[in-house]
Short mmCIF file of C-alpha atoms in Angstrom, two decimals:
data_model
loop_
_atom_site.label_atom_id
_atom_site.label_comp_id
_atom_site.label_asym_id
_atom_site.label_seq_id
_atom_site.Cartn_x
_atom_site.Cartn_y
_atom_site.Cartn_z
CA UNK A 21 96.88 121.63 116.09
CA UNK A 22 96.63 118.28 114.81
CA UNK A 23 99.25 117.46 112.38
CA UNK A 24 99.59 114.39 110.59
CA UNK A 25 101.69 112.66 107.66
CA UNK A 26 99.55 110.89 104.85
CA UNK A 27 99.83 108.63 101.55
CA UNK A 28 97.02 109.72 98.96
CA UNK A 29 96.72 107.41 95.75
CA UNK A 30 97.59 108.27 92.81
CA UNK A 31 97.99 106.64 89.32
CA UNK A 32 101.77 106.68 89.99
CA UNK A 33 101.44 105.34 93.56
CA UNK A 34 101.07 106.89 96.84
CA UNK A 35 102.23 110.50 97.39
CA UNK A 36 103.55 111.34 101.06
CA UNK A 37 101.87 114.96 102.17
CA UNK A 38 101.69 116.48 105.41
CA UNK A 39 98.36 117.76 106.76
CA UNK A 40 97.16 120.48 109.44
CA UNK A 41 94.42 121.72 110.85
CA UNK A 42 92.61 123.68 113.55
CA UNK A 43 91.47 121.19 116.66
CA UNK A 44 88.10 122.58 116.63
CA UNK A 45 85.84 119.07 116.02
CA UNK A 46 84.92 121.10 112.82
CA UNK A 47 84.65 120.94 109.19
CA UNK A 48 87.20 123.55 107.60
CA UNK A 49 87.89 125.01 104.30
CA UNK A 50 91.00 123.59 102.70
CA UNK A 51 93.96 124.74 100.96
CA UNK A 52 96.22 122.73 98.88
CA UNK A 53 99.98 124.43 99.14
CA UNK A 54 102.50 123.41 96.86
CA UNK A 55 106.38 123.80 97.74
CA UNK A 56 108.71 125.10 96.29
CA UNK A 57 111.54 123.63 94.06
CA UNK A 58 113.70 122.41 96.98
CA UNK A 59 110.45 120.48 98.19
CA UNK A 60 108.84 119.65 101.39
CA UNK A 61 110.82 120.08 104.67
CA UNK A 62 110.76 121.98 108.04
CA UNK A 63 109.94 125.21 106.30
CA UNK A 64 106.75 123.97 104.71
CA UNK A 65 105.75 122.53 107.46
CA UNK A 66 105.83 125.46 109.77
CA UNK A 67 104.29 128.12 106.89
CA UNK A 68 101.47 126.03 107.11
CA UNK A 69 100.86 125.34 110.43
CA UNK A 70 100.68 129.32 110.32
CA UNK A 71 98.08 128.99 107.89
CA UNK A 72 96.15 126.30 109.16
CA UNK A 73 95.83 128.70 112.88
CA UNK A 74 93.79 130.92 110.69
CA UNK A 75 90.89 128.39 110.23
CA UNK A 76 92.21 125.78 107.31
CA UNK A 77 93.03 122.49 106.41
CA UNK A 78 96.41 122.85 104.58
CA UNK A 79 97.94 119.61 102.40
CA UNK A 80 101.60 119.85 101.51
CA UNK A 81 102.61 117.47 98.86
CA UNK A 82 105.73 116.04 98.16
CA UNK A 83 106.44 117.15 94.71
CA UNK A 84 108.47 114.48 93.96
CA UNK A 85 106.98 111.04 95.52
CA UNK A 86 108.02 109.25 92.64
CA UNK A 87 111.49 109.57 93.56
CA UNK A 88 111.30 108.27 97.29
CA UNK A 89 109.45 109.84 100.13
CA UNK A 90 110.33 113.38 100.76
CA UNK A 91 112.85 114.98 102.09
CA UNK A 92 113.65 112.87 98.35
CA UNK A 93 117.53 114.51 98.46
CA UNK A 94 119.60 115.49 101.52
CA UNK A 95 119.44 119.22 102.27
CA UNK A 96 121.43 121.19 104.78
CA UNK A 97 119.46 123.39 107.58
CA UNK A 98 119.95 126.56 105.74
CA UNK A 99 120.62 126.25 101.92
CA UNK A 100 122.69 129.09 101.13
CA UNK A 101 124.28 131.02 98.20
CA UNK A 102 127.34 128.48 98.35
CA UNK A 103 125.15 124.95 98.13
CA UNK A 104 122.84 125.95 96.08
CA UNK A 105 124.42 124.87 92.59
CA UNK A 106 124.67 121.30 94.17
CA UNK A 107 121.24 120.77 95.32
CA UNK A 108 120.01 122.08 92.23
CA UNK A 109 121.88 119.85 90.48
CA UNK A 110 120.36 116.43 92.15
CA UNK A 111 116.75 118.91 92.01
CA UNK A 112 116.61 119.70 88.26
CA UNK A 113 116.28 115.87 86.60
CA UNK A 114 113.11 115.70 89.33
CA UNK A 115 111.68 118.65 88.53
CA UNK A 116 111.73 118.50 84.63
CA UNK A 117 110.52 114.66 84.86
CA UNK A 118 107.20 116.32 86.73
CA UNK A 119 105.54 117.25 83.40
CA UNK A 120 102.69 118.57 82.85
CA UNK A 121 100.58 115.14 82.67
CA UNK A 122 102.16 114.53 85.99
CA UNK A 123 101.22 117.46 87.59
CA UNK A 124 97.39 117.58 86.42
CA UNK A 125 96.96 113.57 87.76
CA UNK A 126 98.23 114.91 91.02
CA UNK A 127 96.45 117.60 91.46
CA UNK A 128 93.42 115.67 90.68
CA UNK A 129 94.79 112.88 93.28
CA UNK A 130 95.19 115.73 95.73
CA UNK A 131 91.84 117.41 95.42
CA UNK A 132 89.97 113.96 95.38
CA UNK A 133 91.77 113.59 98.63
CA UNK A 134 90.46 116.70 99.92
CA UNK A 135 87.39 115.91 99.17
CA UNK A 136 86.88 113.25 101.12
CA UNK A 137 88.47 114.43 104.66
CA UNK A 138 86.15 114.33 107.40
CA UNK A 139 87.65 117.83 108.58
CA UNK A 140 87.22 119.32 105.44
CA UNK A 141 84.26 121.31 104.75
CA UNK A 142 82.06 121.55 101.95
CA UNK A 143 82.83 124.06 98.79
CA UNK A 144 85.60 125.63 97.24
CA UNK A 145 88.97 124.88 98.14
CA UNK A 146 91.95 127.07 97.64
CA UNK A 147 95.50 126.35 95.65
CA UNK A 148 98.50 128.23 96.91
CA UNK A 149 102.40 127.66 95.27
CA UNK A 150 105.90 128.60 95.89
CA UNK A 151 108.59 129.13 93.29
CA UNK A 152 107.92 126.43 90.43
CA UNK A 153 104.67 125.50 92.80
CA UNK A 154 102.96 129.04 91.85
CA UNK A 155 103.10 127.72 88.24
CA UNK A 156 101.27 124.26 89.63
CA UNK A 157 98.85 126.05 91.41
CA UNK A 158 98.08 128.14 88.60
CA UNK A 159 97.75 124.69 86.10
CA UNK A 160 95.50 122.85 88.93
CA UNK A 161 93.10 126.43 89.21
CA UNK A 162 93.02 126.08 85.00
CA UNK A 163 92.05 122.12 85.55
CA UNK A 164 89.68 122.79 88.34
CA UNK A 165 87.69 126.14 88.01
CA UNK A 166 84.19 124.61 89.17
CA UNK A 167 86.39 123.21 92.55
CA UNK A 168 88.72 126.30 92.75
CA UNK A 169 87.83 129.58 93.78
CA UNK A 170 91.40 131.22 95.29
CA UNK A 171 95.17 130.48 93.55
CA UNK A 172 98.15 132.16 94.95
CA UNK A 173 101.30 132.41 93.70
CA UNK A 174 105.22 133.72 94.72
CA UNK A 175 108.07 134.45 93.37
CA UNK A 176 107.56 131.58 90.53
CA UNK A 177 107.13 131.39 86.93
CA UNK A 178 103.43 131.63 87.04
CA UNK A 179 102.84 133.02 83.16
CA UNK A 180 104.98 130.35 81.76
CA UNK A 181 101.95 128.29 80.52
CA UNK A 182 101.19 131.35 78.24
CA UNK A 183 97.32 132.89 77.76
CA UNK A 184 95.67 129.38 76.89
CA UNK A 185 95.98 128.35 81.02
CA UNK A 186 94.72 131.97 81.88
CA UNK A 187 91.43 131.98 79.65
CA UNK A 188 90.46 128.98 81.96
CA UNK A 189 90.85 130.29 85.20
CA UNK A 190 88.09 131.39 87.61
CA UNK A 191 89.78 131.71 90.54
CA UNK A 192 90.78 134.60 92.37
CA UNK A 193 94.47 135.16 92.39
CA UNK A 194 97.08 136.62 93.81
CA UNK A 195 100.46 137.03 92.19
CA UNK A 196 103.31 138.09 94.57
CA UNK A 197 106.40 138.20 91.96
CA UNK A 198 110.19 139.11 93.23
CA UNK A 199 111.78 141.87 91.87
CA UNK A 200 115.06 139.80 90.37
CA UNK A 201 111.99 137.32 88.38
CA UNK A 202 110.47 139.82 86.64
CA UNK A 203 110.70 143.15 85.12
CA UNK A 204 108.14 145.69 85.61
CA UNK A 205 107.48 145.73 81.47
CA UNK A 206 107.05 141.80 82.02
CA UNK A 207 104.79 142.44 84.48
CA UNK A 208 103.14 144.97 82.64
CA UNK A 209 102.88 142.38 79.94
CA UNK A 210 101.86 139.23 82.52
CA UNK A 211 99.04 141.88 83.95
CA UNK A 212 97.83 142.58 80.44
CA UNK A 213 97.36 138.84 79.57
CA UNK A 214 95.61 138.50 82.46
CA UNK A 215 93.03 141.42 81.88
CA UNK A 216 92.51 140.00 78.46
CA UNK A 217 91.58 136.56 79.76
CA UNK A 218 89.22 138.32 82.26
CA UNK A 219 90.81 137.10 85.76
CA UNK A 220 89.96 138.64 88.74
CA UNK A 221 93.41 139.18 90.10
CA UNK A 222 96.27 141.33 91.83
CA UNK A 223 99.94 141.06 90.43
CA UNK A 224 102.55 142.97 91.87
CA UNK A 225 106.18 142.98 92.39
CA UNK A 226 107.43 143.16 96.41
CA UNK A 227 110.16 145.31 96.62
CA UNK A 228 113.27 144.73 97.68
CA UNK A 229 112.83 140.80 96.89
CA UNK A 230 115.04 138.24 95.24
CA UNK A 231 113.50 134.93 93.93
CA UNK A 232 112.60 132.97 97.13
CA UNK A 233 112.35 135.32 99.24
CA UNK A 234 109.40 133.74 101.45
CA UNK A 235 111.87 131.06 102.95
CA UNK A 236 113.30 131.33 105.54
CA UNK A 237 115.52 128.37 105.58
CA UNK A 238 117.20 130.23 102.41
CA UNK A 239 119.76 133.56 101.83
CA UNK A 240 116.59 135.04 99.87
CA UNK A 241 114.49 135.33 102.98
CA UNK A 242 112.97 138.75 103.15
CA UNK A 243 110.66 138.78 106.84
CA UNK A 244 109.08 142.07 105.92
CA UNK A 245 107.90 140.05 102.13
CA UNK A 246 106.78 137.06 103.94
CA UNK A 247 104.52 138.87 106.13
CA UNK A 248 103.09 140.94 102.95
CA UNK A 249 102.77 137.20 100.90
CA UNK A 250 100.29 136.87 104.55
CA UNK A 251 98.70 139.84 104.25
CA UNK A 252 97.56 139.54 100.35
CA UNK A 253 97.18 135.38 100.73
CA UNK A 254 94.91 135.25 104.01
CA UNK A 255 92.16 138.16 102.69
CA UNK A 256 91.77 136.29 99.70
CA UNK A 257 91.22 133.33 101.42
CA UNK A 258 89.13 134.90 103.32
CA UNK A 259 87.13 136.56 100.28
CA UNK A 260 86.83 133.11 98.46
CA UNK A 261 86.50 130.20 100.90
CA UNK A 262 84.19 132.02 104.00
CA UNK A 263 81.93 134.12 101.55
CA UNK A 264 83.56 137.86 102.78
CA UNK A 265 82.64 140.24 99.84
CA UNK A 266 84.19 139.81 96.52
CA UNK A 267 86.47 142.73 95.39
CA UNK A 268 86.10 144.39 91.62
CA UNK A 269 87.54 142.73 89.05
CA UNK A 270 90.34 143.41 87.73
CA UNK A 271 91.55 144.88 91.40
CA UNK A 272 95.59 145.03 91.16
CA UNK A 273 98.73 146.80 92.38
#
């Protein structure tokens, strides 16, 4: 597939992203994936090259392009229980400098940029998140519900922005939350919020999970929650962005 690193203007500057897509000569639907808190590298790039074999153009933007093209701090192979306090520790002043502002002029950077890409097909486009990115794909769904019609998010703090972000969502979403993230009366209380603001949504804990558990460059890894994050992300795309039937709302687990 044909794989390519890009800069995409913003009003900071030029964000580095990585982009995939089928080699078909066609126009495709496109998903914007945001990383996780230890940012773009290897990982990212193969989760969505899977993605993109299953008929999308996937963008993968690094977080923190302010900072210095990505990988923006040195990380080992495979971060592990015993490096992680260090790499947080350079990560944490870059990810509580991305505000809020900063995250919404992005996002509109990034979906401009979609926009425009001769492989990317008319319509909708889809916002998927890992870890801190599940809460900035849920902001850029709230921004962007006319352009927006899927949001996924893992094992990140996705309710943080309280039930003002919900009410504007029109999205579809998916919620896939690990089981040392959230309790089950939290959830009870996230799933509640979300009725109330009328999303049609699932939100369920995978069990047996820590918090990362989708990456496999990490001691969370879980395969058998990876390939369940696959089978709940690529129906919905499916639902959303190549007009397969709509579930009921308020469908969860």
């Amino acid at each position: 597939m044909p794989a390519k690193m890009l800069q995409i203007p913003t009003t900071d500057g030029q964000a580095d992203a990585f982009a995939v897509f089928p080699d078909h000569g066609k126009r495709h639907p496109a998903v914007l994936m945001y990383p996780d808190g230890f940012g773009f590298r290897p990982v990212l790039r193969e989760m969505a090259r899977e993605l993109a074999g299953h008929g999308y153009y996937v963008l993968v933007p690094n977080l923190f392009y302010r900072h210095g093209p990505a990988p923006v701090i040195e990380l080992p192979e495979h971060i592990g229980e015993e490096v992680r306090p260090a790499v947080f520790a350079q990560l944490m002043p870059l990810i509580e400098a991305h505000t809020a502002e900063r995250v919404l002029s992005d996002a509109d950077a990034y979906l401009r940029f979609l926009a425009i890409q001769p492989e990317v097909g008319a319509g909708p486009v889809a916002v998927t998140g890992y870890c801190i990115g599940g809460l900035l794909a849920m902001r850029t769904a709230a921004a962007h519900p006319g352009q927006v019609a899927a949001v996924a998010g893992f094992h990140g703090p996705v309710g943080a922005d309280g039930p003002d972000l919900l009410a504007k969502i029109t999205a579809q979403v998916h919620l896939g939350h690990a089981e040392t993230d959230i309790t089950p009366e939290a959830l009870g209380e996230l799933n509640q919020a979300l009725d109330a603001a009328g999303v049609d949504y699932t939100s369920e804990i995978y069990p047996g999970t820590v918090h990362g558990f989708t990456m496999s460059d990490t001691d969370a890894f879980n395969p058998s929650a990876l390939q369940r994050h696959w089978d709940r992300l690529l129906p919905l795309l499916a639902r959303t962005l190549a007009g397969q039937p709509r579930p009921r709302l308020g469908n969860r687990t």
